[in-house]
């Protein structure tokens, strides 16, 4: 038996792996604009990966990179492509792969601070910075999560514990009145999912109607709360959205906060898409009332361009998190330290990776100012796209452009025709956009969550869509 650890690389292998990784980064970066947005799947290769047994004898470093270059990369979506404007998904920032590699190397367990002292401080610094952006005070806290959906699930859990102090002991096995959550018709389905997971039940989620700008109607919200109280139910939480997933509309946060204060309800903000636009001076006003919310979900893996996964839950009062999540265990040797946070007490996970490093590294490397500029640039590009669309006779906007989501349709086209247009754009490599469904109408959606997108990319997309739309009109007039 050789006396070297079986799972380490020797000096030469490490050099080779480093060289291959650098080449991989370099080749990938240069190839992004030419790569297919969506891969032409090699189903034979993929099926083979499912059926070929994993090797008993390893294939080594070079073998691994060959597998990645030949099988993984060609069958992967090019999220970083400048004309990838689907969903709310951005390319990772440039330093992210390096930060991820370092986090994997030192493998800190961000559960309690003795296993990750510097990581605990970095997470605390990142969370404090994020909380400060929303005007939260000294008592605020938060935790990095796997994404916006998990942040909202954790927020609703926290709200539940705050409402029912004996929830930990009794769960939902009591005869208390049914708890009711309110959100808008345009809210992300993560609100439903959280309510379903927590046992609140979808029947106790009120989808409040929106106004003509797709914002929650506060008068309808108040009426629904009154109706539930009259029926013996217990309203407990409102989830408002500063940046809805389809159109990017911003709910009237201040008015909703007034209702929540009057009615003693937890206010959670789902800022997974829109929250980080607080970084833009132009949007500051729209986010001013966020500090009145009990909790805010945001997504650094969207608008801070951290690679997946990095969400964040912020709370106005960090004891609300420990009330819900702190459990002691005799097998964990935890010591209090005023500088450190034990993140296992702030969320459901025990073992946790060092997600904060990739966010902190990008902020250190590029500076906050670079992120502010990117926000403004993306807002400009979305406005530019909307202006180009408005100037086209055969295209129309479906919703005002509040942030960077642009929803539009081809005049008189059906859902199937819109889907066909989306498929054409992908097939010919023009762009990847998503579908939009608003107010009973179907259309398309471009979401500029991409720091690589340029004005000429936007012009190219709209020009192509205008040609498709003209052809559609000509065919309809035949
Ligand atoms: C408003 C909103 N909430 C929640 C989510 C879900 O976030 P995640 O995919 O990080 O769970 C999204 C995703 O786009 C979103 O736009």
Tab-separated table of C-alpha atoms and ligand atoms in Angstrom:
chain	number	residue	atom	x	y	z
A	1	UNK	CA	0.000	0.000	0.000
A	2	UNK	CA	1.462	3.437	-0.887
A	3	UNK	CA	1.672	5.776	2.085
A	4	UNK	CA	0.040	8.743	0.297
A	5	UNK	CA	-3.567	9.673	1.034
A	6	UNK	CA	-5.829	8.025	-1.532
A	7	UNK	CA	-7.962	11.057	-2.250
A	8	UNK	CA	-5.375	13.784	-2.566
A	9	UNK	CA	-3.535	14.974	-5.652
A	10	UNK	CA	0.242	14.820	-5.708
A	11	UNK	CA	2.278	17.903	-6.633
A	12	UNK	CA	2.340	17.098	-10.310
A	13	UNK	CA	-1.364	16.271	-10.502
A	14	UNK	CA	-2.181	19.482	-8.663
A	15	UNK	CA	-0.188	21.538	-11.171
A	16	UNK	CA	-1.893	19.738	-14.027
A	17	UNK	CA	-5.355	20.223	-12.521
A	18	UNK	CA	-4.598	23.922	-12.011
A	19	UNK	CA	-3.462	24.314	-15.618
A	20	UNK	CA	-6.477	22.457	-16.965
A	21	UNK	CA	-8.820	24.518	-14.817
A	22	UNK	CA	-7.257	27.802	-15.942
A	23	UNK	CA	-7.549	26.664	-19.560
A	24	UNK	CA	-11.154	25.695	-18.939
A	25	UNK	CA	-11.975	29.127	-17.474
A	26	UNK	CA	-10.177	30.869	-20.296
A	27	UNK	CA	-11.696	28.863	-23.136
A	28	UNK	CA	-15.149	29.136	-21.637
A	29	UNK	CA	-14.954	32.900	-21.154
A	30	UNK	CA	-13.799	33.471	-24.734
A	31	UNK	CA	-16.405	31.150	-26.208
A	32	UNK	CA	-19.490	32.539	-24.412
A	33	UNK	CA	-20.895	34.769	-27.210
A	34	UNK	CA	-20.534	31.959	-29.766
A	35	UNK	CA	-21.899	29.163	-27.614
A	36	UNK	CA	-25.429	27.901	-28.255
A	37	UNK	CA	-27.849	29.422	-25.754
A	38	UNK	CA	-29.457	26.054	-25.290
A	39	UNK	CA	-27.384	22.997	-26.147
A	40	UNK	CA	-28.247	20.630	-28.981
A	41	UNK	CA	-28.500	17.730	-26.562
A	42	UNK	CA	-26.454	14.661	-27.302
A	43	UNK	CA	-28.953	12.211	-25.854
A	44	UNK	CA	-26.740	9.243	-26.553
A	45	UNK	CA	-23.978	10.717	-24.403
A	46	UNK	CA	-26.444	11.619	-21.648
A	47	UNK	CA	-28.065	8.179	-21.665
A	48	UNK	CA	-24.611	6.654	-21.573
A	49	UNK	CA	-23.749	8.697	-18.483
A	50	UNK	CA	-26.768	7.194	-16.771
A	51	UNK	CA	-26.028	3.611	-17.688
A	52	UNK	CA	-22.221	3.469	-17.549
A	53	UNK	CA	-21.194	2.423	-14.060
A	54	UNK	CA	-18.911	4.798	-12.183
A	55	UNK	CA	-15.335	3.496	-12.441
A	56	UNK	CA	-13.808	1.286	-9.803
A	57	UNK	CA	-10.390	2.580	-10.909
A	58	UNK	CA	-10.339	6.382	-11.311
A	59	UNK	CA	-9.716	8.031	-14.684
A	60	UNK	CA	-7.389	10.665	-13.198
A	61	UNK	CA	-7.263	14.418	-13.554
A	62	UNK	CA	-6.875	14.559	-17.330
A	63	UNK	CA	-9.567	11.938	-17.782
A	64	UNK	CA	-11.933	13.988	-15.649
A	65	UNK	CA	-11.365	17.182	-17.635
A	66	UNK	CA	-11.904	15.208	-20.836
A	67	UNK	CA	-15.274	13.987	-19.509
A	68	UNK	CA	-16.242	17.535	-18.555
A	69	UNK	CA	-15.211	19.017	-21.896
A	70	UNK	CA	-16.765	16.271	-23.974
A	71	UNK	CA	-19.934	15.455	-22.060
A	72	UNK	CA	-20.864	18.062	-19.479
A	73	UNK	CA	-20.049	21.328	-21.233
A	74	UNK	CA	-21.650	20.585	-24.632
A	75	UNK	CA	-24.867	19.581	-22.861
A	76	UNK	CA	-25.066	22.666	-20.658
A	77	UNK	CA	-27.129	25.837	-21.093
A	78	UNK	CA	-25.096	29.015	-21.671
A	79	UNK	CA	-26.530	31.091	-18.856
A	80	UNK	CA	-23.739	33.647	-19.305
A	81	UNK	CA	-24.648	34.349	-22.965
A	82	UNK	CA	-25.306	38.089	-23.429
A	83	UNK	CA	-28.695	37.341	-24.955
A	84	UNK	CA	-29.778	34.911	-22.246
A	85	UNK	CA	-32.682	36.978	-20.914
A	86	UNK	CA	-35.016	34.273	-19.636
A	87	UNK	CA	-36.370	33.949	-16.115
A	88	UNK	CA	-34.326	35.820	-13.477
A	89	UNK	CA	-30.955	34.242	-13.894
A	90	UNK	CA	-27.668	35.981	-14.363
A	91	UNK	CA	-24.133	35.006	-15.283
A	92	UNK	CA	-21.739	34.527	-12.388
A	93	UNK	CA	-19.375	37.415	-11.764
A	94	UNK	CA	-15.759	36.967	-12.828
A	95	UNK	CA	-14.173	36.272	-9.458
A	96	UNK	CA	-16.881	33.818	-8.392
A	97	UNK	CA	-15.285	30.587	-9.684
A	98	UNK	CA	-12.092	31.404	-7.781
A	99	UNK	CA	-13.961	32.199	-4.580
A	100	UNK	CA	-15.899	28.948	-4.948
A	101	UNK	CA	-12.657	27.010	-5.358
A	102	UNK	CA	-11.217	28.611	-2.229
A	103	UNK	CA	-14.393	27.933	-0.240
A	104	UNK	CA	-14.191	24.280	-1.312
A	105	UNK	CA	-10.519	24.123	-0.370
A	106	UNK	CA	-10.930	25.366	3.182
A	107	UNK	CA	-14.384	23.752	3.520
A	108	UNK	CA	-15.588	25.739	6.512
A	109	UNK	CA	-18.703	24.441	8.178
A	110	UNK	CA	-20.756	27.558	8.848
A	111	UNK	CA	-22.889	25.975	11.536
A	112	UNK	CA	-21.184	27.214	14.710
A	113	UNK	CA	-18.334	29.632	14.800
A	114	UNK	CA	-15.547	27.420	16.157
A	115	UNK	CA	-15.671	25.448	12.908
A	116	UNK	CA	-15.599	28.591	10.785
A	117	UNK	CA	-14.503	31.739	12.654
A	118	UNK	CA	-13.572	33.930	9.685
A	119	UNK	CA	-16.511	32.582	7.663
A	120	UNK	CA	-18.874	33.485	10.491
A	121	UNK	CA	-17.567	37.047	10.439
A	122	UNK	CA	-17.699	37.262	6.628
A	123	UNK	CA	-21.318	36.059	6.578
A	124	UNK	CA	-22.150	38.506	9.342
A	125	UNK	CA	-20.483	41.344	7.413
A	126	UNK	CA	-22.337	40.482	4.195
A	127	UNK	CA	-25.675	40.168	5.990
A	128	UNK	CA	-25.087	43.440	7.868
A	129	UNK	CA	-24.292	45.224	4.608
A	130	UNK	CA	-27.427	43.843	2.962
A	131	UNK	CA	-29.566	44.716	5.992
A	132	UNK	CA	-28.128	48.251	5.958
A	133	UNK	CA	-29.140	48.718	2.317
A	134	UNK	CA	-32.764	48.363	3.398
A	135	UNK	CA	-32.384	50.656	6.394
A	136	UNK	CA	-32.601	47.903	8.988
A	137	UNK	CA	-31.134	48.848	12.375
A	138	UNK	CA	-28.817	47.340	14.977
A	139	UNK	CA	-31.224	44.600	15.998
A	140	UNK	CA	-31.384	43.175	12.466
A	141	UNK	CA	-29.891	39.878	11.425
A	142	UNK	CA	-30.139	37.308	8.710
A	143	UNK	CA	-28.688	34.265	7.092
A	144	UNK	CA	-27.598	33.188	3.638
A	145	UNK	CA	-29.808	30.502	2.150
A	146	UNK	CA	-30.028	28.285	-0.911
A	147	UNK	CA	-32.172	30.888	-2.692
A	148	UNK	CA	-35.173	33.170	-2.533
A	149	UNK	CA	-37.718	30.378	-2.154
A	150	UNK	CA	-35.914	28.984	0.879
A	151	UNK	CA	-35.553	32.479	2.329
A	152	UNK	CA	-39.322	32.944	2.057
A	153	UNK	CA	-39.977	29.486	3.520
A	154	UNK	CA	-37.704	30.374	6.438
A	155	UNK	CA	-39.422	33.751	6.811
A	156	UNK	CA	-42.875	32.181	7.007
A	157	UNK	CA	-41.566	29.660	9.533
A	158	UNK	CA	-40.236	32.543	11.619
A	159	UNK	CA	-43.531	34.414	11.332
A	160	UNK	CA	-45.393	31.273	12.413
A	161	UNK	CA	-43.232	30.872	15.512
A	162	UNK	CA	-43.677	34.560	16.326
A	163	UNK	CA	-47.451	34.254	16.044
A	164	UNK	CA	-47.768	31.001	17.943
A	165	UNK	CA	-45.118	30.971	20.689
A	166	UNK	CA	-46.001	27.357	21.535
A	167	UNK	CA	-45.694	26.222	17.932
A	168	UNK	CA	-42.396	24.460	18.672
A	169	UNK	CA	-44.032	22.242	21.291
A	170	UNK	CA	-47.490	21.814	19.841
A	171	UNK	CA	-46.995	22.138	16.104
A	172	UNK	CA	-50.300	22.508	14.332
A	173	UNK	CA	-52.031	19.863	16.478
A	174	UNK	CA	-54.226	22.338	18.290
A	175	UNK	CA	-57.690	23.752	17.841
A	176	UNK	CA	-56.496	27.308	17.260
A	177	UNK	CA	-58.176	29.152	14.390
A	178	UNK	CA	-56.719	28.698	10.914
A	179	UNK	CA	-53.845	31.055	10.127
A	180	UNK	CA	-54.151	33.024	6.895
A	181	UNK	CA	-51.407	34.435	4.628
A	182	UNK	CA	-52.032	37.231	2.126
A	183	UNK	CA	-50.079	37.820	-1.028
A	184	UNK	CA	-50.815	39.202	-4.462
A	185	UNK	CA	-52.111	37.444	-7.530
A	186	UNK	CA	-48.713	38.179	-9.106
A	187	UNK	CA	-46.647	36.696	-6.245
A	188	UNK	CA	-44.107	33.957	-6.899
A	189	UNK	CA	-45.288	30.430	-6.278
A	190	UNK	CA	-42.693	30.090	-3.496
A	191	UNK	CA	-45.290	31.702	-1.206
A	192	UNK	CA	-47.793	28.912	-1.961
A	193	UNK	CA	-45.057	26.342	-1.615
A	194	UNK	CA	-44.003	27.645	1.797
A	195	UNK	CA	-47.629	27.700	3.004
A	196	UNK	CA	-48.131	24.145	1.776
A	197	UNK	CA	-44.903	22.863	3.359
A	198	UNK	CA	-45.605	24.551	6.695
A	199	UNK	CA	-49.092	23.094	6.989
A	200	UNK	CA	-50.827	26.444	6.616
A	201	UNK	CA	-52.564	25.053	3.563
A	202	UNK	CA	-53.164	26.592	0.163
A	203	UNK	CA	-56.786	27.213	1.121
A	204	UNK	CA	-55.461	29.707	3.632
A	205	UNK	CA	-53.396	31.697	1.139
A	206	UNK	CA	-55.315	34.702	-0.187
A	207	UNK	CA	-54.204	35.848	-3.601
A	208	UNK	CA	-55.100	39.532	-3.520
A	209	UNK	CA	-56.121	41.168	-6.806
A	210	UNK	CA	-53.724	43.638	-8.427
A	211	UNK	CA	-54.275	47.050	-10.018
A	212	UNK	CA	-53.629	47.956	-13.638
A	213	UNK	CA	-49.871	48.060	-12.895
A	214	UNK	CA	-49.925	44.564	-11.355
A	215	UNK	CA	-49.453	45.851	-7.790
A	216	UNK	CA	-51.305	44.428	-4.822
A	217	UNK	CA	-54.552	46.326	-4.147
A	218	UNK	CA	-54.466	47.498	-0.566
A	219	UNK	CA	-58.237	48.069	-0.368
A	220	UNK	CA	-58.847	44.447	-1.418
A	221	UNK	CA	-56.231	43.279	1.090
A	222	UNK	CA	-57.976	45.060	3.961
A	223	UNK	CA	-61.346	43.698	2.914
A	224	UNK	CA	-59.968	40.138	2.790
A	225	UNK	CA	-58.419	40.492	6.262
A	226	UNK	CA	-61.734	41.740	7.655
A	227	UNK	CA	-63.640	38.887	6.010
A	228	UNK	CA	-61.268	36.293	7.481
A	229	UNK	CA	-61.509	37.780	10.975
A	230	UNK	CA	-65.299	37.840	10.698
A	231	UNK	CA	-65.225	34.161	9.710
A	232	UNK	CA	-63.157	33.273	12.809
A	233	UNK	CA	-59.846	32.784	11.008
A	234	UNK	CA	-56.560	34.358	12.127
A	235	UNK	CA	-54.731	36.578	9.629
A	236	UNK	CA	-51.025	36.467	10.465
A	237	UNK	CA	-48.787	37.391	7.562
A	238	UNK	CA	-48.686	39.446	4.386
A	239	UNK	CA	-46.105	38.685	1.707
A	240	UNK	CA	-45.609	41.715	-0.526
A	241	UNK	CA	-43.342	41.733	-3.567
A	242	UNK	CA	-40.990	44.539	-4.513
A	243	UNK	CA	-40.429	43.225	-8.035
A	244	UNK	CA	-42.918	40.555	-9.091
A	245	UNK	CA	-41.551	37.638	-11.016
A	246	UNK	CA	-43.395	38.313	-14.287
A	247	UNK	CA	-43.613	42.067	-14.755
A	248	UNK	CA	-41.341	43.386	-11.991
A	249	UNK	CA	-44.162	45.458	-10.460
A	250	UNK	CA	-43.472	46.861	-7.007
A	251	UNK	CA	-46.257	46.437	-4.455
A	252	UNK	CA	-47.114	49.581	-2.438
A	253	UNK	CA	-44.903	48.622	0.490
A	254	UNK	CA	-45.633	51.655	2.703
A	255	UNK	CA	-49.417	51.251	2.439
A	256	UNK	CA	-49.156	47.505	3.062
A	257	UNK	CA	-46.895	48.172	6.069
A	258	UNK	CA	-49.592	50.518	7.435
A	259	UNK	CA	-52.160	47.715	7.139
A	260	UNK	CA	-49.820	45.216	8.808
A	261	UNK	CA	-49.158	47.600	11.696
A	262	UNK	CA	-52.849	48.331	12.181
A	263	UNK	CA	-53.725	44.646	11.962
A	264	UNK	CA	-50.703	43.272	13.850
A	265	UNK	CA	-49.531	41.116	10.942
A	266	UNK	CA	-46.027	39.978	10.023
A	267	UNK	CA	-44.883	41.686	6.817
A	268	UNK	CA	-42.534	39.679	4.650
A	269	UNK	CA	-41.112	41.060	1.407
A	270	UNK	CA	-40.220	38.698	-1.387
A	271	UNK	CA	-37.387	40.698	-2.901
A	272	UNK	CA	-35.824	37.721	-4.686
A	273	UNK	CA	-36.015	39.510	-8.022
A	274	UNK	CA	-36.385	43.170	-7.156
A	275	UNK	CA	-34.847	43.674	-3.726
A	276	UNK	CA	-31.285	44.293	-4.831
A	277	UNK	CA	-32.334	47.182	-7.068
A	278	UNK	CA	-32.147	49.084	-3.789
A	279	UNK	CA	-28.535	49.519	-4.898
A	280	UNK	CA	-29.663	51.852	-7.654
A	281	UNK	CA	-30.063	55.479	-6.622
A	282	UNK	CA	-33.010	55.678	-9.036
A	283	UNK	CA	-34.976	52.992	-7.219
A	284	UNK	CA	-34.067	54.005	-3.676
A	285	UNK	CA	-37.386	55.814	-3.219
A	286	UNK	CA	-39.427	52.727	-4.191
A	287	UNK	CA	-37.635	50.666	-1.533
A	288	UNK	CA	-37.708	53.240	1.247
A	289	UNK	CA	-40.479	51.542	3.231
A	290	UNK	CA	-38.779	48.107	3.166
A	291	UNK	CA	-37.290	48.773	6.611
A	292	UNK	CA	-40.819	48.513	8.022
A	293	UNK	CA	-41.072	44.838	7.006
A	294	UNK	CA	-40.372	42.130	9.570
A	295	UNK	CA	-38.389	40.143	7.012
A	296	UNK	CA	-37.007	40.448	3.502
A	297	UNK	CA	-35.901	37.712	1.112
A	298	UNK	CA	-33.271	38.640	-1.457
A	299	UNK	CA	-31.229	36.682	-3.940
A	300	UNK	CA	-27.513	37.412	-4.346
A	301	UNK	CA	-27.457	34.614	-6.942
A	302	UNK	CA	-29.557	36.847	-9.129
A	303	UNK	CA	-28.511	40.480	-8.954
A	304	UNK	CA	-25.168	40.209	-7.190
A	305	UNK	CA	-24.255	37.644	-9.836
A	306	UNK	CA	-23.077	35.129	-7.267
A	307	UNK	CA	-23.058	31.651	-8.765
A	308	UNK	CA	-25.865	29.371	-7.606
A	309	UNK	CA	-26.734	29.047	-4.807
A	310	UNK	CA	-26.944	32.194	-2.693
A	311	UNK	CA	-30.164	33.596	-1.271
A	312	UNK	CA	-30.577	35.618	1.887
A	313	UNK	CA	-33.202	36.134	4.549
A	314	UNK	CA	-33.013	39.399	6.482
A	315	UNK	CA	-35.065	40.024	9.613
A	316	UNK	CA	-35.641	43.275	11.461
A	317	UNK	CA	-35.159	41.537	14.801
A	318	UNK	CA	-32.683	38.681	14.826
A	319	UNK	CA	-34.189	37.126	17.967
A	320	UNK	CA	-37.153	36.153	15.785
A	321	UNK	CA	-34.786	33.786	13.955
A	322	UNK	CA	-33.324	32.251	17.092
A	323	UNK	CA	-36.832	31.880	18.556
A	324	UNK	CA	-37.705	29.721	15.572
A	325	UNK	CA	-34.466	27.893	14.915
A	326	UNK	CA	-32.144	27.678	17.934
A	327	UNK	CA	-31.902	24.238	19.498
A	328	UNK	CA	-29.177	23.149	21.884
A	329	UNK	CA	-27.408	19.790	21.540
A	330	UNK	CA	-24.972	18.187	23.957
A	331	UNK	CA	-22.689	16.998	21.133
A	332	UNK	CA	-21.952	20.528	19.865
A	333	UNK	CA	-19.350	22.505	21.773
A	334	UNK	CA	-20.646	26.003	21.342
A	335	UNK	CA	-19.175	28.965	23.164
A	336	UNK	CA	-20.717	32.427	23.064
A	337	UNK	CA	-18.572	35.090	21.407
A	338	UNK	CA	-19.775	38.631	20.766
A	339	UNK	CA	-18.077	38.831	17.360
A	340	UNK	CA	-19.362	35.507	16.077
A	341	UNK	CA	-22.720	34.162	14.984
A	342	UNK	CA	-23.719	30.506	15.151
A	343	UNK	CA	-25.693	30.261	11.952
A	344	UNK	CA	-27.189	26.899	12.851
A	345	UNK	CA	-29.408	28.946	15.228
A	346	UNK	CA	-30.657	31.145	12.391
A	347	UNK	CA	-32.060	28.528	10.049
A	348	UNK	CA	-32.950	24.863	9.607
A	349	UNK	CA	-29.531	23.612	8.408
A	350	UNK	CA	-26.752	22.317	10.635
A	351	UNK	CA	-23.883	21.780	8.191
A	352	UNK	CA	-23.630	24.774	5.886
A	353	UNK	CA	-21.103	25.828	3.260
A	354	UNK	CA	-19.239	29.113	3.042
A	355	UNK	CA	-21.651	30.880	0.657
A	356	UNK	CA	-20.691	34.297	1.972
A	357	UNK	CA	-17.206	34.063	0.488
A	358	UNK	CA	-18.352	34.352	-3.114
A	359	UNK	CA	-20.493	37.413	-2.329
A	360	UNK	CA	-17.848	39.089	-0.194
A	361	UNK	CA	-15.103	38.330	-2.739
A	362	UNK	CA	-17.055	39.999	-5.543
A	363	UNK	CA	-17.769	43.056	-3.404
A	364	UNK	CA	-14.081	43.260	-2.457
A	365	UNK	CA	-12.821	42.672	-5.998
A	366	UNK	CA	-15.138	44.951	-7.952
A	367	UNK	CA	-16.463	47.300	-5.247
A	368	UNK	CA	-20.074	48.161	-4.502
A	369	UNK	CA	-19.955	50.946	-7.086
A	370	UNK	CA	-19.541	48.405	-9.877
A	371	UNK	CA	-22.746	46.678	-8.785
A	372	UNK	CA	-24.585	50.002	-8.640
A	373	UNK	CA	-23.478	50.747	-12.208
A	374	UNK	CA	-24.589	47.321	-13.397
A	375	UNK	CA	-28.035	47.861	-11.841
A	376	UNK	CA	-28.399	51.192	-13.633
A	377	UNK	CA	-27.161	49.748	-16.890
A	378	UNK	CA	-29.670	46.890	-16.726
A	379	UNK	CA	-32.479	49.336	-15.894
A	380	UNK	CA	-31.442	51.430	-18.919
A	381	UNK	CA	-31.338	48.397	-21.191
A	382	UNK	CA	-34.818	47.286	-20.124
A	383	UNK	CA	-36.159	50.809	-20.752
A	384	UNK	CA	-34.379	50.866	-24.116
A	385	UNK	CA	-35.939	47.536	-25.068
A	386	UNK	CA	-39.379	48.797	-24.030
A	387	UNK	CA	-38.907	51.945	-26.156
A	388	UNK	CA	-37.879	49.885	-29.187
A	389	UNK	CA	-40.901	47.616	-28.715
A	390	UNK	CA	-43.259	50.562	-28.373
A	391	UNK	CA	-41.945	51.943	-31.648
A	392	UNK	CA	-42.833	48.724	-33.481
A	393	UNK	CA	-46.281	48.613	-35.039
A	394	UNK	CA	-46.707	44.845	-34.553
A	395	UNK	CA	-45.427	44.523	-30.991
A	396	UNK	CA	-46.963	45.837	-27.785
A	397	UNK	CA	-45.913	46.045	-24.165
A	398	UNK	CA	-48.061	44.027	-21.766
A	399	UNK	CA	-47.068	45.862	-18.587
A	400	UNK	CA	-45.221	48.975	-17.488
A	401	UNK	CA	-41.487	48.389	-17.047
A	402	UNK	CA	-40.764	49.000	-13.368
A	403	UNK	CA	-37.435	47.187	-13.124
A	404	UNK	CA	-35.772	45.041	-15.794
A	405	UNK	CA	-38.547	42.658	-16.851
A	406	UNK	CA	-40.051	43.547	-20.223
A	407	UNK	CA	-43.305	41.747	-21.037
A	408	UNK	CA	-44.627	42.174	-24.548
A	409	UNK	CA	-46.639	40.456	-27.200
A	410	UNK	CA	-47.015	40.138	-30.939
A	411	UNK	CA	-50.310	41.802	-31.808
A	412	UNK	CA	-53.130	39.283	-32.088
A	413	UNK	CA	-50.834	36.261	-31.654
A	414	UNK	CA	-51.931	33.202	-29.670
A	415	UNK	CA	-50.008	31.448	-26.913
A	416	UNK	CA	-48.831	28.805	-29.402
A	417	UNK	CA	-47.625	31.489	-31.824
A	418	UNK	CA	-45.692	33.210	-29.054
A	419	UNK	CA	-44.143	29.913	-28.041
A	420	UNK	CA	-43.187	29.274	-31.666
A	421	UNK	CA	-41.520	32.693	-31.824
A	422	UNK	CA	-39.594	31.926	-28.625
A	423	UNK	CA	-38.463	28.616	-30.112
A	424	UNK	CA	-37.328	30.346	-33.323
A	425	UNK	CA	-35.215	32.796	-31.342
A	426	UNK	CA	-33.508	29.929	-29.527
A	427	UNK	CA	-33.060	27.709	-32.591
A	428	UNK	CA	-31.340	30.397	-34.617
A	429	UNK	CA	-29.262	31.553	-31.631
A	430	UNK	CA	-30.843	34.998	-31.381
A	431	UNK	CA	-31.898	34.900	-27.726
A	432	UNK	CA	-33.437	32.911	-24.922
A	433	UNK	CA	-36.492	34.725	-23.588
A	434	UNK	CA	-39.289	33.356	-21.427
A	435	UNK	CA	-43.069	33.255	-21.687
A	436	UNK	CA	-45.309	35.856	-20.045
A	437	UNK	CA	-48.864	35.446	-18.873
A	438	UNK	CA	-50.552	38.587	-17.596
A	439	UNK	CA	-54.170	39.573	-17.259
A	440	UNK	CA	-55.355	36.600	-19.311
A	441	UNK	CA	-52.982	37.384	-22.173
A	442	UNK	CA	-49.995	35.402	-23.374
A	443	UNK	CA	-46.788	36.912	-24.595
A	444	UNK	CA	-43.045	36.942	-24.033
A	445	UNK	CA	-40.736	38.194	-21.361
A	446	UNK	CA	-37.160	39.422	-21.467
A	447	UNK	CA	-35.537	39.975	-18.114
A	448	UNK	CA	-32.268	41.858	-18.159
A	449	UNK	CA	-30.483	40.123	-15.297
A	450	UNK	CA	-27.273	40.014	-17.228
A	451	UNK	CA	-24.255	42.303	-16.931
A	452	UNK	CA	-22.988	41.126	-20.320
A	453	UNK	CA	-25.979	42.313	-22.348
A	454	UNK	CA	-25.367	45.343	-24.585
A	455	UNK	CA	-27.555	47.798	-26.494
A	456	UNK	CA	-26.763	46.001	-29.731
A	457	UNK	CA	-27.940	42.689	-28.225
A	458	UNK	CA	-31.267	44.337	-27.398
A	459	UNK	CA	-31.519	45.889	-30.879
A	460	UNK	CA	-30.823	42.516	-32.487
A	461	UNK	CA	-33.574	40.807	-30.462
A	462	UNK	CA	-36.228	43.447	-31.090
A	463	UNK	CA	-35.391	43.701	-34.789
A	464	UNK	CA	-35.766	39.937	-35.177
A	465	UNK	CA	-39.038	39.893	-33.242
A	466	UNK	CA	-40.360	42.775	-35.335
A	467	UNK	CA	-39.713	40.708	-38.486
A	468	UNK	CA	-41.506	37.716	-36.981
A	469	UNK	CA	-44.414	39.956	-35.955
A	470	UNK	CA	-44.645	41.520	-39.433
A	471	UNK	CA	-44.781	38.079	-40.979
A	472	UNK	CA	-47.513	37.176	-38.530
A	473	UNK	CA	-49.585	40.201	-39.578
A	474	UNK	CA	-49.039	39.472	-43.259
A	475	UNK	CA	-50.158	35.862	-42.789
A	476	UNK	CA	-53.245	36.968	-40.829
A	477	UNK	CA	-54.208	39.451	-43.563
A	478	UNK	CA	-54.022	36.878	-46.366
B	1	LIG	C1	-40.177	37.286	-6.943
B	1	LIG	C2	-39.458	35.982	-6.859
B	1	LIG	N1	-39.564	35.247	-5.730
B	1	LIG	C3	-38.935	34.069	-5.584
B	1	LIG	C4	-38.156	33.553	-6.587
B	1	LIG	C5	-37.475	32.240	-6.390
B	1	LIG	O1	-36.140	32.428	-6.107
B	1	LIG	P1	-35.146	31.145	-6.087
B	1	LIG	O2	-35.177	30.615	-7.481
B	1	LIG	O3	-33.837	31.734	-5.700
B	1	LIG	O4	-35.676	30.193	-5.103
B	1	LIG	C6	-38.021	34.266	-7.778
B	1	LIG	C7	-37.239	33.733	-8.896
B	1	LIG	O5	-37.158	34.265	-9.953
B	1	LIG	C8	-38.676	35.524	-7.915
B	1	LIG	O6	-38.578	36.254	-9.031
